[in-house]
Amino acid sequence: MENGSGCLNGSGAADSAEKAQQQQQCPAVQLSERNREAVRVIGQYLRELGLARSAEALVLEAGCPLESGAAAQFRSSVLLGDWDGAEASLASLRRALWRESSWSEIAFRLAEQRYLELLESGAHIAALCVLRGKLTPLQLSPDRLHRLSGLIMCSGPEELRQLSGWSGAAGGTRQALLDSVEQFFPPSVMLPPKRLSVLLDQAVRAQVSRCRHHNTSLSPDQLTLLADHSCQAAASVPSVCSQVLDAHQDEVHVCQFSPNGRFLATGGRDCVAIVWLVEAAANPPGAPRVRHHLTLRIGEERGGVAWLAWSPDSRLLLACAAEEATEVIVWEAETGDCIKKLKHRDEDSLTTAAWLPDSNHFVVGGNRGHFYLCSVDVGFEKAWDFIRVVALATRREDDGGTAVLAADTFARIRRYRFDTMQDETLFREDGPVMSMSISQDETLLAVCVASAGVHLWDLRLRVCRRRLHGLTHGAYLLHASIGGPNQDFVASGSHDARVCVWHRGCQAGDGAQQHLLPDKLSGHGGLVSCVSWNPRHHGMLASASDDCTVRIWLPASLAAAAQAASADGTGPGGAGFSSNGCCSSTVSKHQPPPLL
Amino acid sequence: KSPGFNASYSMGRLHIEHMGGERVFSCANCDCPLTNRQQLISTRFTGATGRAFLFNRVVNLDTSELQDRVMLTGRHMVRDVSCRKCKTKLGWVYEFATEESQQYKEGKIILERALINESEGFPDPVKD
């Protein structure tokens, strides 16, 4: 029997006398139950660090020993190798066990350590005595007994250690034995091993799972304890508008960064596709700015640029026009030369497109039921009949071929292989699909569903991983984009003239609802239709809006540097950043904040 | 060039749905897809321009405010519907019928025959 408080009466008379003396020496500090536990845990921590004198001083002053007298006796006996003493202490602790049956297990482990140490030091006769006299009578699992008796044939300590997996008397095995025995006793008798370390680790992990913008690769034990962990939004999440690009004459409907992150293509109702260059300033490094490169016309009779697609090698740009578009145009981005004008039939309507990995073939389609595989060299190659295409993406498959992913007007997302003419429905959405965007590593698909938000699908498991809410719905097409170094960020346009940025949420167990609400970036004067993450400069986001401008958003720390380095007058407009849910104001870095 | 909030009648690119079907009905003015033959319930209705059809479900429509109308068949609460793309008025949708015998119309849409086109679609995909 033991009482719940940390002060357990010791088993020997000497102990209690000593204790009485101690209590007379120091003034009694009244400690609550929780405080006693805290002191015990701290004392254990100090002792584990090797600060034994501090631990003793703590025990003296607080007047509550770390563990019961018998347990302390047991511990010191084991660490010194006094096996008989250890057995005696164990006998007195026997009644404190959770379960009576574990006593034989502990006795076995104790004897096992003794046996192995004797073998290691070469005292085979003594070892054999232990085997016969201590281990066998316990009548525990015969396999273990058998294995132990087999070890007696080892020729030397090296072989013994190798065969048994035991690291030797000097290898911390005595401490390991103590750690393994602690679980059999209630905490009031013996503390669980490394209790304070475990508690601190749990706290840090909980903070990490609440971190809204978590994007660090540091493990929990590398994070500082001195402040609650929350990744600096300033370093990773775009929050400041660093540039407003106003070269367009009418609403901008599409914006796309090239796969190598060097170009930005934008297009809209003014029937013009503009190619911009992304320049990362050398000094200070990592502050990207965008500069006008080329203006490409698609002709006035079409309803404006509906879609822009970059070839995977970032060399070619493909433009689709709006509803009545019968023709798609391919330019070379660097020079602006028109490489191809592809037209198949007069009644075609080709409003969306995607490239295949060879940067020569591409697929085009529209909701009047035209779905073609074409190439830059040959032109029209193959048609797939009777599919009303809403959005397209491509994905490399395990057998080396490429699958075309198409969302259609029946809200199905299907997979088409133009080489084998096989098709398959991957999943079905529960509302009309507006657009679709695949992540750079081709594992995630962001589907914009009308009046429902952005749904993130895992393409390998074919399940919906997340439903992202918080954007404002309406009658117009919105596009989303997946970005960030680990595909952690999703951005989309919104009908309330703001850009929505979600962080996908870190590890599992983050039931916190706040992760699903986006950060909203204000600044545009009209509906934001399309957004695009820069695949190389991870915090850089472009947004296209009906206010005829394209805005470039950067994380606050980069934007400050970009502003300082800007030569021309396109300064940032008023930048607003409001985050939903509680935003932790403390920030953690790798080094602890300096002591004042 | 118009910076700031664009007040022209269409902003962004409209999200146009399509219901599929082998016979597709679309707006006669701008060819925006509306519905199909499978959704047709009855052809025995009359609108301002003459014949009108009753459909179960129609997409790409904008609705007006609720109106109280007395028709041949009784008093109804209706909303006018117009094509989402070109804003042409195409018919109305029944929201509430005061007479029990007319309640089957609630939620259904009337499109006037003269204001819509019928054209060839293609077979719907088999359910898989």
XYZ file of C-alpha atoms in Angstrom, chain A residues 246-251 253 269 305-307 322-324 351 367-369 386-388 409-410 412 414 424-425 428 432-434 450 475-477 479 497 525-527 529 546-548, chain B residues 1-22 24 26 30-33 36 57 60 62 84-85 87 120-128:
88
model
C -1.421 46.818 -65.129
C -0.430 46.195 -68.735
C -3.777 44.587 -69.595
C -6.595 46.710 -71.019
C -9.467 44.604 -69.789
C -10.298 41.903 -67.260
C -8.830 35.836 -66.552
C -10.687 39.705 -72.266
C -7.965 34.402 -73.665
C -9.672 31.564 -71.817
C -6.684 29.442 -70.855
C -13.184 31.716 -75.041
C -16.396 29.948 -75.996
C -16.441 30.168 -79.777
C -11.430 26.276 -74.236
C -17.823 21.580 -73.239
C -19.369 21.144 -76.668
C -17.853 17.684 -76.719
C -18.714 12.408 -76.707
C -16.840 13.882 -73.741
C -17.801 17.418 -72.700
C -19.960 18.262 -67.305
C -21.224 15.252 -65.371
C -16.724 13.028 -63.220
C -11.785 10.438 -65.543
C -11.659 4.926 -66.358
C -13.590 7.072 -63.909
C -17.105 11.785 -59.054
C -20.539 20.974 -61.049
C -16.796 21.256 -61.647
C -15.458 24.668 -62.613
C -19.292 25.519 -57.948
C -21.523 32.672 -60.973
C -18.020 33.041 -62.393
C -15.204 30.589 -62.971
C -9.181 28.614 -60.518
C -12.023 40.406 -54.703
C -10.711 45.860 -56.956
C -12.693 43.086 -58.610
C -13.375 39.364 -58.764
C -10.505 34.514 -61.123
C -11.421 41.712 -63.186
C -9.880 45.003 -62.129
C -7.569 44.537 -65.140
C -9.154 50.970 -69.859
C -11.187 50.693 -66.691
C -9.328 50.104 -63.463
C -11.339 49.647 -60.347
C -14.600 47.741 -60.152
C -15.776 46.749 -63.624
C -19.455 47.594 -64.004
C -20.029 46.008 -67.417
C -22.696 43.361 -67.553
C -20.358 40.390 -67.555
C -17.454 40.044 -65.172
C -15.032 37.181 -65.275
C -15.849 34.138 -67.329
C -19.256 32.748 -66.550
C -19.419 29.201 -65.321
C -21.647 27.538 -67.902
C -22.987 24.121 -67.019
C -24.181 21.546 -69.521
C -26.729 18.854 -68.825
C -25.845 16.653 -71.775
C -28.558 14.616 -73.469
C -29.218 13.491 -77.039
C -30.216 19.630 -76.278
C -30.287 26.080 -75.773
C -26.694 33.084 -77.697
C -26.777 29.269 -77.922
C -26.092 28.806 -74.218
C -27.031 25.214 -73.244
C -32.540 18.492 -72.767
C -34.436 20.965 -64.370
C -27.572 28.538 -66.620
C -30.851 33.810 -63.606
C -27.346 33.682 -67.708
C -25.137 34.553 -70.651
C -29.802 38.019 -70.145
C -28.376 17.324 -81.615
C -26.338 16.293 -78.643
C -24.815 12.897 -78.122
C -25.536 9.873 -75.938
C -24.847 10.273 -72.255
C -22.105 8.120 -70.773
C -23.153 4.838 -69.218
C -23.089 4.901 -65.408
C -19.875 3.326 -64.130
